[in-house]
Short mmCIF file of C-alpha atoms and ligand atoms in Angstrom, two decimals:
data_model
loop_
_atom_site.label_atom_id
_atom_site.label_comp_id
_atom_site.label_asym_id
_atom_site.label_seq_id
_atom_site.Cartn_x
_atom_site.Cartn_y
_atom_site.Cartn_z
CA UNK A 3 5.36 76.37 -35.40
CA UNK A 4 5.31 79.82 -33.68
CA UNK A 5 8.36 81.92 -34.52
CA UNK A 6 10.32 83.87 -32.24
CA UNK A 7 9.42 87.75 -31.33
CA UNK A 8 11.91 89.69 -30.26
CA UNK A 9 10.51 93.32 -29.31
CA UNK A 10 13.57 95.38 -29.88
CA UNK A 11 13.00 99.66 -28.64
CA UNK A 12 15.96 102.19 -29.60
CA UNK A 13 16.25 105.29 -27.82
CA UNK A 14 16.60 109.31 -28.84
CA UNK A 15 20.75 108.58 -29.90
CA UNK A 16 20.37 105.31 -31.36
CA UNK A 17 17.80 107.18 -33.95
CA UNK A 18 19.94 110.67 -32.98
CA UNK A 19 20.78 111.26 -37.32
CA UNK A 20 20.77 109.92 -40.31
CA UNK A 21 24.00 107.65 -40.05
CA UNK A 22 22.57 106.67 -36.39
CA UNK A 23 19.00 105.72 -38.09
CA UNK A 24 20.25 103.74 -40.33
CA UNK A 25 21.93 101.41 -38.23
CA UNK A 26 18.97 101.20 -36.29
CA UNK A 27 17.63 99.36 -39.08
CA UNK A 28 20.91 98.01 -39.99
CA UNK A 29 19.89 95.68 -36.76
CA UNK A 30 16.48 95.48 -37.35
CA UNK A 31 17.02 94.23 -41.33
CA UNK A 32 19.48 91.32 -39.45
CA UNK A 33 16.96 90.36 -36.74
CA UNK A 34 14.02 89.92 -39.20
CA UNK A 35 16.07 87.17 -41.24
CA UNK A 36 16.07 85.13 -38.33
CA UNK A 37 12.04 85.56 -36.86
CA UNK A 38 9.67 87.99 -36.30
CA UNK A 39 10.62 91.65 -35.27
CA UNK A 40 8.65 94.39 -32.75
CA UNK A 41 10.55 98.22 -33.53
CA UNK A 42 10.22 101.13 -30.62
CA UNK A 43 11.09 104.16 -31.67
CA UNK A 44 12.22 107.18 -29.66
CA UNK A 45 12.28 110.37 -31.09
CA UNK A 46 15.43 111.93 -32.78
CA UNK A 47 17.60 112.64 -28.95
CA UNK A 48 17.11 116.05 -27.90
CA UNK A 49 12.88 116.75 -29.91
CA UNK A 50 10.96 115.70 -27.30
CA UNK A 51 12.63 118.09 -24.98
CA UNK A 52 12.30 121.35 -27.65
CA UNK A 53 8.38 120.27 -28.30
CA UNK A 54 8.16 120.69 -24.25
CA UNK A 55 10.33 123.58 -24.68
CA UNK A 56 7.82 124.85 -27.11
CA UNK A 57 4.58 124.96 -25.47
CA UNK A 58 6.03 126.46 -22.27
CA UNK A 59 7.19 129.52 -24.62
CA UNK A 60 3.54 129.01 -26.44
CA UNK A 61 2.51 129.17 -22.94
CA UNK A 62 3.23 132.55 -22.49
CA UNK A 63 2.05 134.34 -25.40
CA UNK A 64 4.41 133.62 -27.69
CA UNK A 65 2.69 133.17 -31.10
CA UNK A 66 5.30 132.66 -33.55
CA UNK A 67 7.54 129.55 -30.67
CA UNK A 68 5.44 126.81 -32.58
CA UNK A 69 5.86 127.80 -36.44
CA UNK A 70 10.54 128.34 -34.62
CA UNK A 71 9.43 124.15 -33.40
CA UNK A 72 7.53 122.89 -36.45
CA UNK A 73 10.80 124.50 -39.10
CA UNK A 74 13.77 123.97 -36.67
CA UNK A 75 11.77 120.24 -36.95
CA UNK A 76 11.75 120.02 -40.51
CA UNK A 77 14.59 120.79 -41.27
CA UNK A 78 16.34 118.45 -39.06
CA UNK A 79 13.61 115.80 -40.26
CA UNK A 80 14.09 116.19 -44.03
CA UNK A 81 18.18 115.75 -44.01
CA UNK A 82 17.56 112.60 -42.28
CA UNK A 83 15.10 111.63 -44.80
CA UNK A 84 17.20 113.14 -47.64
CA UNK A 85 20.38 111.27 -46.55
CA UNK A 86 17.81 107.93 -45.74
CA UNK A 87 16.12 107.71 -48.60
CA UNK A 88 16.26 107.44 -52.14
CA UNK A 89 13.55 106.48 -54.28
CA UNK A 90 11.64 109.84 -55.18
CA UNK A 91 7.97 107.93 -54.55
CA UNK A 92 8.56 107.30 -50.90
CA UNK A 93 10.21 110.01 -50.21
CA UNK A 94 7.73 112.27 -50.27
CA UNK A 95 4.46 110.09 -49.56
CA UNK A 96 7.32 109.88 -45.84
CA UNK A 97 7.65 113.96 -46.48
CA UNK A 98 4.28 114.48 -46.33
CA UNK A 99 3.69 112.59 -43.19
CA UNK A 100 6.19 114.65 -41.83
CA UNK A 101 4.57 117.94 -43.42
CA UNK A 102 0.78 116.76 -41.60
CA UNK A 103 2.13 115.85 -37.65
CA UNK A 104 4.45 119.04 -37.72
CA UNK A 105 1.13 120.45 -39.03
CA UNK A 106 -0.24 119.04 -36.58
CA UNK A 107 2.29 121.28 -33.76
CA UNK A 108 1.93 123.90 -34.79
CA UNK A 109 -2.10 124.45 -34.64
CA UNK A 110 -1.11 123.18 -31.12
CA UNK A 111 1.19 125.07 -30.82
CA UNK A 112 -0.70 128.07 -31.91
CA UNK A 113 -3.75 127.06 -30.20
CA UNK A 114 -1.79 126.82 -26.55
CA UNK A 115 -0.68 130.58 -27.66
CA UNK A 116 -3.76 131.48 -27.91
CA UNK A 117 -5.28 130.90 -25.51
CA UNK A 118 -2.48 131.34 -22.63
CA UNK A 119 -3.03 127.67 -21.05
CA UNK A 120 -1.59 125.03 -20.71
CA UNK A 121 -3.41 121.51 -20.00
CA UNK A 122 -1.49 118.20 -19.51
CA UNK A 123 -4.16 117.49 -22.39
CA UNK A 124 -2.10 119.54 -24.67
CA UNK A 125 1.33 118.91 -23.95
CA UNK A 126 1.44 115.45 -24.10
CA UNK A 127 -0.08 116.28 -27.91
CA UNK A 128 3.05 117.79 -28.40
CA UNK A 129 5.08 115.85 -26.45
CA UNK A 130 4.13 113.36 -28.37
CA UNK A 131 5.46 114.94 -32.17
CA UNK A 132 9.26 113.08 -31.65
CA UNK A 133 8.47 109.48 -32.24
CA UNK A 134 5.31 110.42 -34.14
CA UNK A 135 7.94 111.83 -36.42
CA UNK A 136 11.14 108.91 -35.79
CA UNK A 137 8.82 105.77 -36.79
CA UNK A 138 7.98 106.89 -40.34
CA UNK A 139 11.95 107.24 -41.09
CA UNK A 140 13.15 104.60 -39.31
CA UNK A 141 10.34 102.15 -41.26
CA UNK A 142 11.88 104.13 -44.47
CA UNK A 143 15.05 103.54 -44.18
CA UNK A 144 13.98 100.24 -43.48
CA UNK A 145 11.96 99.72 -46.66
CA UNK A 146 15.38 100.79 -48.07
CA UNK A 147 17.25 97.96 -47.32
CA UNK A 148 14.11 95.09 -48.16
CA UNK A 149 12.41 94.14 -45.24
CA UNK A 150 8.23 95.02 -45.79
CA UNK A 151 7.61 97.15 -42.56
CA UNK A 152 4.93 99.57 -41.60
CA UNK A 153 5.09 102.73 -39.41
CA UNK A 154 2.51 102.90 -36.75
CA UNK A 155 0.79 105.08 -33.66
CA UNK A 156 0.51 103.20 -31.22
CA UNK A 157 -2.48 105.12 -30.28
CA UNK A 158 -3.76 102.44 -31.52
CA UNK A 159 -2.35 99.69 -30.01
CA UNK A 160 -1.43 101.04 -26.66
CA UNK A 161 -4.81 102.07 -24.25
CA UNK A 162 -4.09 103.44 -20.85
CA UNK A 163 -5.94 105.86 -18.03
CA UNK A 164 -6.30 109.50 -18.95
CA UNK A 165 -3.70 110.05 -16.17
CA UNK A 166 -2.24 112.51 -18.15
CA UNK A 167 2.05 112.83 -18.65
CA UNK A 168 2.79 109.12 -16.97
CA UNK A 169 -0.77 107.38 -17.81
CA UNK A 170 -0.02 103.06 -17.17
CA UNK A 171 -1.29 100.51 -19.55
CA UNK A 172 -4.90 98.68 -18.96
CA UNK A 173 -3.28 95.06 -19.87
CA UNK A 174 -5.77 93.34 -21.66
CA UNK A 175 -7.32 96.04 -23.73
CA UNK A 176 -3.85 96.84 -25.33
CA UNK A 177 -3.79 92.69 -25.51
CA UNK A 178 -6.30 92.94 -27.45
CA UNK A 179 -5.45 95.86 -29.82
CA UNK A 180 -1.78 95.22 -29.78
CA UNK A 181 -2.66 90.99 -31.09
CA UNK A 182 -6.02 92.19 -34.24
CA UNK A 183 -3.93 95.00 -35.65
CA UNK A 184 -0.36 93.62 -35.13
CA UNK A 185 -0.38 89.37 -35.21
CA UNK A 186 -1.73 89.70 -38.91
CA UNK A 187 1.62 91.53 -39.58
CA UNK A 188 4.09 89.70 -38.47
CA UNK A 189 2.11 86.71 -39.33
CA UNK A 190 3.27 88.01 -42.89
CA UNK A 191 6.82 89.20 -42.02
CA UNK A 192 6.41 92.60 -41.58
CA UNK A 193 8.69 94.54 -39.60
CA UNK A 194 5.69 97.31 -36.80
CA UNK A 195 7.78 100.24 -36.05
CA UNK A 196 5.90 101.52 -33.36
CA UNK A 197 5.70 105.22 -31.79
CA UNK A 198 7.79 104.54 -28.59
CA UNK A 199 6.26 106.54 -25.66
CA UNK A 200 2.65 107.79 -26.12
CA UNK A 201 -0.81 105.82 -26.35
CA UNK A 202 -4.44 105.87 -26.00
CA UNK A 203 -7.07 105.98 -23.84
CA UNK A 204 -10.50 103.49 -24.75
CA UNK A 205 -12.51 106.35 -26.02
CA UNK A 206 -9.03 108.19 -28.47
CA UNK A 207 -7.37 110.29 -26.34
CA UNK A 208 -3.56 110.29 -26.41
CA UNK A 209 -1.81 109.93 -23.60
CA UNK A 210 2.20 109.87 -22.93
CA UNK A 211 3.61 107.19 -20.24
CA UNK A 212 6.56 110.18 -18.78
CA UNK A 213 10.02 110.91 -20.08
CA UNK A 214 12.33 108.44 -21.27
CA UNK A 215 8.66 105.79 -20.98
CA UNK A 216 10.16 105.01 -24.87
CA UNK A 217 11.22 101.82 -22.47
CA UNK A 218 8.46 100.54 -21.19
CA UNK A 219 5.83 101.27 -24.99
CA UNK A 220 8.47 98.47 -25.67
CA UNK A 221 7.33 95.91 -22.83
CA UNK A 222 4.12 96.64 -22.19
CA UNK A 223 3.60 95.91 -26.15
CA UNK A 224 6.29 93.20 -25.37
CA UNK A 225 3.73 91.64 -23.58
CA UNK A 226 0.94 91.97 -25.12
CA UNK A 227 1.86 90.02 -27.54
CA UNK A 228 4.07 87.50 -25.64
CA UNK A 229 7.12 88.03 -26.98
CA UNK A 230 10.42 85.71 -27.07
CA UNK A 231 12.80 88.79 -25.82
CA UNK A 232 12.56 92.38 -25.26
CA UNK A 233 15.56 94.57 -26.61
CA UNK A 234 16.04 98.13 -25.09
CA UNK A 235 18.92 99.68 -27.94
CA UNK A 236 20.57 102.01 -25.97
CA UNK A 237 24.28 104.30 -26.05
CA UNK A 238 25.59 102.82 -23.29
CA UNK A 239 26.59 98.88 -22.92
CA UNK A 240 24.00 97.78 -21.06
CA UNK A 241 23.57 97.98 -16.92
CA UNK A 242 26.85 98.73 -15.28
CA UNK A 243 28.45 98.47 -11.88
CA UNK A 244 28.99 102.14 -11.05
CA UNK A 245 28.58 105.49 -12.99
CA UNK A 246 31.81 104.70 -15.01
CA UNK A 247 32.03 108.91 -15.03
CA UNK A 248 33.06 107.74 -11.25
CA UNK A 249 34.10 104.53 -11.17
CA UNK A 250 36.47 104.35 -14.41
CA UNK A 251 37.14 100.34 -13.53
CA UNK A 252 32.75 99.80 -13.64
CA UNK A 253 31.94 96.86 -15.78
CA UNK A 254 29.26 95.88 -17.72
CA UNK A 255 26.80 93.31 -16.18
CA UNK A 256 26.08 90.12 -17.79
CA UNK A 257 23.12 89.32 -16.31
CA UNK A 258 20.63 91.20 -13.58
CA UNK A 259 17.61 90.27 -12.01
CA UNK A 260 13.89 92.85 -12.80
CA UNK A 261 14.55 93.53 -8.61
CA UNK A 262 18.07 94.73 -8.81
CA UNK A 263 17.64 96.59 -12.13
CA UNK A 264 14.32 98.18 -10.76
CA UNK A 265 16.18 99.44 -8.10
CA UNK A 266 18.97 100.87 -10.27
CA UNK A 267 16.70 102.46 -12.21
CA UNK A 268 14.69 104.48 -8.40
CA UNK A 269 18.50 105.22 -7.30
CA UNK A 270 18.87 107.65 -10.12
CA UNK A 271 21.10 104.78 -12.35
CA UNK A 272 20.18 106.54 -16.25
CA UNK A 273 19.78 103.15 -18.48
CA UNK A 274 15.70 101.88 -18.04
CA UNK A 275 12.92 103.95 -17.27
CA UNK A 276 11.84 102.87 -13.86
CA UNK A 277 8.39 101.77 -14.71
CA UNK A 278 9.59 99.77 -17.42
CA UNK A 279 10.24 96.75 -16.06
CA UNK A 280 7.28 95.98 -14.56
CA UNK A 281 5.06 95.12 -17.73
CA UNK A 282 7.62 91.31 -18.57
CA UNK A 283 7.00 90.71 -14.66
CA UNK A 284 4.42 88.50 -15.26
CA UNK A 285 5.58 87.09 -17.65
CA UNK A 286 9.09 86.83 -16.92
CA UNK A 287 10.76 87.89 -20.40
CA UNK A 288 13.72 88.63 -20.84
CA UNK A 289 14.76 91.95 -20.78
CA UNK A 290 18.62 93.16 -22.48
CA UNK A 291 20.21 96.65 -22.49
CA UNK A 292 22.85 96.84 -25.67
CA UNK A 293 24.95 99.48 -27.37
CA UNK A 294 23.35 99.94 -30.92
CA UNK A 295 26.71 101.31 -31.66
CA UNK A 296 28.44 98.73 -30.13
CA UNK A 297 26.49 95.37 -31.22
CA UNK A 298 29.75 93.21 -31.01
CA UNK A 299 28.60 93.63 -27.03
CA UNK A 300 26.21 91.46 -25.25
CA UNK A 301 24.49 93.92 -22.96
CA UNK A 302 23.26 92.93 -19.69
CA UNK A 303 20.17 90.65 -20.16
CA UNK A 304 17.62 91.50 -17.05
CA UNK A 305 15.51 88.38 -16.04
CA UNK A 306 13.11 87.08 -13.64
CA UNK A 307 16.06 85.21 -11.14
CA UNK A 308 19.78 87.58 -12.13
CA UNK A 309 21.75 84.07 -12.15
CA UNK A 310 23.85 85.05 -9.09
CA UNK A 311 27.91 86.18 -8.07
CA UNK A 312 29.93 85.83 -5.50
CA UNK A 313 28.69 87.30 -2.37
CA UNK A 314 25.65 88.52 -3.92
CA UNK A 315 26.54 92.52 -4.48
CA UNK A 316 25.65 93.32 -7.78
CA UNK A 317 26.43 96.80 -8.29
CA UNK A 318 26.64 100.25 -7.36
CA UNK A 319 24.50 103.67 -6.96
CA UNK A 320 24.68 106.77 -6.12
CA UNK A 321 22.32 110.06 -6.11
CA UNK A 322 23.74 113.80 -5.48
CA UNK A 323 21.21 116.07 -6.16
CA UNK A 324 20.24 114.96 -2.67
CA UNK A 325 19.25 117.10 0.81
CA UNK A 326 19.27 115.47 4.13
CA UNK A 327 16.10 116.66 6.51
CA UNK A 328 16.59 115.85 9.92
CA UNK A 329 14.24 116.57 12.81
CA UNK A 330 15.15 116.19 16.23
CA UNK A 331 15.97 117.02 19.63
CA UNK A 332 15.33 114.41 23.62
CA UNK A 333 11.88 116.39 23.27
CA UNK A 334 10.43 113.95 20.17
CA UNK A 335 11.44 110.78 22.09
CA UNK A 336 8.92 108.44 22.76
CA UNK A 337 6.51 111.64 21.28
CA UNK A 338 4.93 109.73 19.28
CA UNK A 339 3.23 110.90 16.23
CA UNK A 340 6.34 112.70 14.98
CA UNK A 341 7.06 110.49 13.01
CA UNK A 342 3.41 110.38 11.44
CA UNK A 343 3.32 114.03 11.41
CA UNK A 344 6.71 114.53 9.41
CA UNK A 345 5.56 112.46 6.73
CA UNK A 346 2.19 113.50 6.19
CA UNK A 347 3.84 117.02 5.65
CA UNK A 348 6.07 115.78 3.40
CA UNK A 349 3.39 113.49 1.45
CA UNK A 350 1.27 116.56 1.75
CA UNK A 351 4.01 118.51 -0.74
CA UNK A 352 4.15 115.49 -2.57
CA UNK A 353 7.92 115.54 -1.17
CA UNK A 354 9.80 112.23 -3.11
CA UNK A 355 11.50 110.35 0.85
CA UNK A 356 14.77 108.27 -0.86
CA UNK A 357 15.66 107.83 2.64
CA UNK A 358 14.64 107.69 6.33
CA UNK A 359 16.85 106.77 9.49
CA UNK A 360 15.34 107.15 12.71
CA UNK A 361 18.25 105.82 15.22
CA UNK A 362 16.21 103.63 18.64
CA UNK A 363 16.66 106.93 20.68
CA UNK A 364 14.77 108.60 18.34
CA UNK A 365 16.58 111.27 19.20
CA UNK A 366 16.80 112.15 15.65
CA UNK A 367 14.42 111.88 12.56
CA UNK A 368 16.42 111.72 9.09
CA UNK A 369 15.61 111.30 5.54
CA UNK A 370 16.73 111.84 2.08
CA UNK A 371 14.59 114.36 -0.25
CA UNK A 372 15.79 115.27 -3.70
CA UNK A 373 17.57 118.85 -4.35
CA UNK A 374 14.13 120.17 -5.95
CA UNK A 375 11.63 118.76 -3.59
CA UNK A 376 13.72 120.69 -0.92
CA UNK A 377 12.82 123.75 -0.37
CA UNK A 378 9.70 123.36 0.43
CA UNK A 379 9.28 120.41 2.32
CA UNK A 380 11.43 122.29 5.02
CA UNK A 381 9.40 125.39 4.79
CA UNK A 382 6.24 122.47 5.21
CA UNK A 383 8.11 121.05 8.06
CA UNK A 384 8.64 124.06 10.09
CA UNK A 385 5.19 125.35 9.77
CA UNK A 386 4.36 122.11 10.41
CA UNK A 387 6.26 122.30 14.17
CA UNK A 388 5.73 125.76 14.45
CA UNK A 389 4.07 125.49 17.91
CA UNK A 390 7.14 122.28 18.67
CA UNK A 391 9.50 124.48 18.00
CA UNK A 392 8.66 127.19 20.40
CA UNK A 393 8.54 125.06 23.17
CA UNK A 394 11.44 122.80 22.21
CA UNK A 395 9.87 119.93 21.91
CA UNK A 396 10.94 119.47 18.49
CA UNK A 397 14.62 121.93 18.60
CA UNK A 398 15.54 121.42 15.00
CA UNK A 399 15.14 120.97 11.61
CA UNK A 400 18.57 121.58 9.68
CA UNK A 401 19.17 120.87 6.62
CA UNK A 402 21.92 119.54 4.72
CA UNK A 403 22.75 119.25 0.88
CA UNK A 404 26.45 118.38 0.12
CA UNK A 405 25.46 114.80 0.82
CA UNK A 406 25.07 112.16 -0.90
CA UNK A 407 23.33 108.20 -1.08
CA UNK A 408 25.06 105.19 -2.07
CA UNK A 409 23.69 101.90 -2.86
CA UNK A 410 24.90 98.93 -2.62
CA UNK A 411 22.24 96.59 -4.96
CA UNK A 412 22.34 92.81 -5.04
CA UNK A 413 19.43 90.36 -4.41
CA UNK A 414 21.85 87.42 -3.07
CA UNK A 415 22.53 89.64 -0.24
CA UNK A 416 20.43 88.73 2.00
CA UNK A 417 21.46 85.74 4.11
CA UNK A 418 24.56 86.59 3.30
CA UNK A 419 25.69 88.39 6.33
CA UNK A 420 29.20 90.56 6.25
CA UNK A 421 27.65 92.73 2.61
CA UNK A 422 27.17 95.78 5.44
CA UNK A 423 29.94 94.44 7.16
CA UNK A 424 32.59 94.15 4.22
CA UNK A 425 31.24 97.60 3.00
CA UNK A 426 31.59 99.91 6.18
CA UNK A 427 35.30 98.78 6.76
CA UNK A 428 36.12 99.85 3.53
CA UNK A 429 34.88 103.39 3.48
CA UNK A 430 36.51 103.51 7.12
CA UNK A 431 39.77 102.09 5.20
CA UNK A 432 39.37 106.00 2.82
CA UNK A 433 38.08 107.63 5.60
CA UNK A 434 35.17 108.85 4.82
CA UNK A 435 32.51 109.51 6.95
CA UNK A 436 28.23 107.64 7.29
CA UNK A 437 26.19 109.83 8.38
CA UNK A 438 22.83 106.82 7.70
CA UNK A 439 22.26 103.97 7.08
CA UNK A 440 20.13 102.30 5.94
CA UNK A 441 18.55 99.08 5.14
CA UNK A 442 15.44 97.65 4.01
CA UNK A 443 14.46 94.56 5.60
CA UNK A 444 14.13 92.74 1.51
CA UNK A 445 18.00 93.14 1.61
CA UNK A 446 18.40 93.93 -1.86
CA UNK A 447 19.72 96.97 -1.39
CA UNK A 448 21.79 98.71 1.79
CA UNK A 449 22.29 101.99 1.21
CA UNK A 450 24.27 105.20 3.13
CA UNK A 451 24.54 108.44 3.57
CA UNK A 452 28.10 110.61 2.97
CA UNK A 453 29.41 113.78 2.87
CA UNK A 454 29.61 115.04 -1.07
CA UNK A 455 32.43 115.29 -1.87
CA UNK A 456 33.52 111.61 -0.57
CA UNK A 457 30.92 109.76 -2.56
CA UNK A 458 33.99 109.05 -5.57
CA UNK A 459 36.23 107.48 -3.01
CA UNK A 460 32.75 105.12 -1.19
CA UNK A 461 31.82 104.49 -4.28
CA UNK A 462 35.54 103.38 -6.26
CA UNK A 463 36.27 101.21 -1.81
CA UNK A 464 33.03 99.83 -2.19
CA UNK A 465 33.83 98.59 -5.71
CA UNK A 466 37.60 97.13 -5.30
CA UNK A 467 35.64 95.85 -2.27
CA UNK A 468 33.01 92.75 -3.99
CA UNK A 469 35.45 93.13 -6.95
CA UNK A 470 33.22 94.25 -8.87
CA UNK A 471 36.10 94.85 -11.30
CA UNK A 472 37.56 92.00 -11.95
CA UNK A 473 36.85 90.90 -14.77
CA UNK A 474 36.11 87.02 -13.64
CA UNK A 475 32.92 87.75 -12.12
CA UNK A 476 31.56 88.04 -15.59
CA UNK A 477 32.03 84.98 -16.97
CA UNK A 478 30.62 85.19 -20.81
CA UNK A 479 26.59 85.07 -21.20
CA UNK A 480 24.76 83.01 -23.75
CA UNK A 481 23.30 86.59 -26.47
CA UNK A 482 20.51 87.21 -26.98
CA UNK A 483 18.80 84.06 -29.16
CA UNK A 484 17.16 86.41 -31.28
CA UNK A 485 20.34 88.25 -32.61
CA UNK A 486 23.24 85.66 -32.06
CA UNK A 487 24.76 87.15 -35.28
CA UNK A 488 25.26 90.56 -34.82
N1 LIG B 504 10.68 110.75 -26.66
C1 LIG B 504 11.46 110.43 -25.02
C2 LIG B 504 11.80 111.27 -23.81
O1 LIG B 504 12.67 112.32 -24.54
C3 LIG B 504 10.74 109.51 -23.73
C4 LIG B 504 11.63 108.86 -24.81
O2 LIG B 504 12.69 108.42 -25.26
O3 LIG B 504 11.34 107.45 -23.72
O4 LIG B 504 11.34 111.04 -23.65
MG1 MG B 505 15.23 108.76 -24.07
#
């Protein structure tokens, strides 16, 4: 009989120190008693940032950056190792592995310092060090609990294109390698502990999947192995109805659809890497988000349909690190190329446009970009429209940084009239002025722009309006099959 297979990913905070790693190992050991388990691990929290900072420092010519980095990481990982693994022999073997990986990191930084050049390929190799250090530690801790395990680098499993810094997996080749390497281990009830975040091109050059990419690694491997479920263990209780720092009544959503979760990830709810669900969409594998520090909570289950409740509003999200750019004047009415030129310009400077709104009178188009993209976007627009500004065909290009986007998300809002009306009436009662509105025709998201000072009241008002904080909306969820009793 085919045994239940779960892929479990542990984020940086869930493997942040020895205590966290033993907790992760306990979760894996419990799951391995009930079925097959594949573990995917992030770097210990903060490590990837340190690696990147050292690489950047080395690029300035700092020859000591590599040594300083290796010393700090050795201290951190060996401290955890000593606390986790008691047999001398096993400790020595993991410690040798740690030294080898750190020696490589040091050489990469020294080479970078010598050349004063940091290529995307080298940056990937340096960034990958954290996962290559944490996987042997997690495997070591798991072995302490009597589980047979093996630590494996995902460069042997996940085949990607050569887009360094955000490589895309090649599904078929990844499936073949995963089957060949992992299936025999699973049949022998071995728990593979795999580095998240990294892969390699078909000819063996290391790549990374992008910051936070270990979530994606987990679903890529889940899909490759046709797993029954993927569980993302993190430090929050799943996907919440809103950011609890802004809306204290926020609650965990028991079930949400792929699409809704992706929508939330896009709008800055940082629970999931935005690409995570792509890998499992076709196979429809459920993905759980759970808190490794509070295993009694079931967290959120992400499924193709997402269950339904109430008016279909599932969650609210907000982004404040953004700015509103508007371009307009009566002169743009009926000038067909203004919109085209505007967005060719944003594309040329690679600004990520988060929301667009244009009134049908065409007096004004406004759109939102993230704060980091603002200056170069405005500059490029002023250049593009310089003649039109002189001729006053375009009267203004203005910028407002004191704004926020709030989005109401839920795929079943589609065809459920009144959601927009209720949202805006609720905001009206709180005296929140709406600067711009956008709803895509998919209707799974209504986004609007408010002054940044109004963001919190807008979120609270909409949260209350749709009863998102009410316990009865959140009926209980069946436990993940593989881990019902953790
Ligand atoms: N360690 C990588 C990062 O910090 C990948 C991950 O944690 O998902 O971005
Ligand atoms: Mg992370």
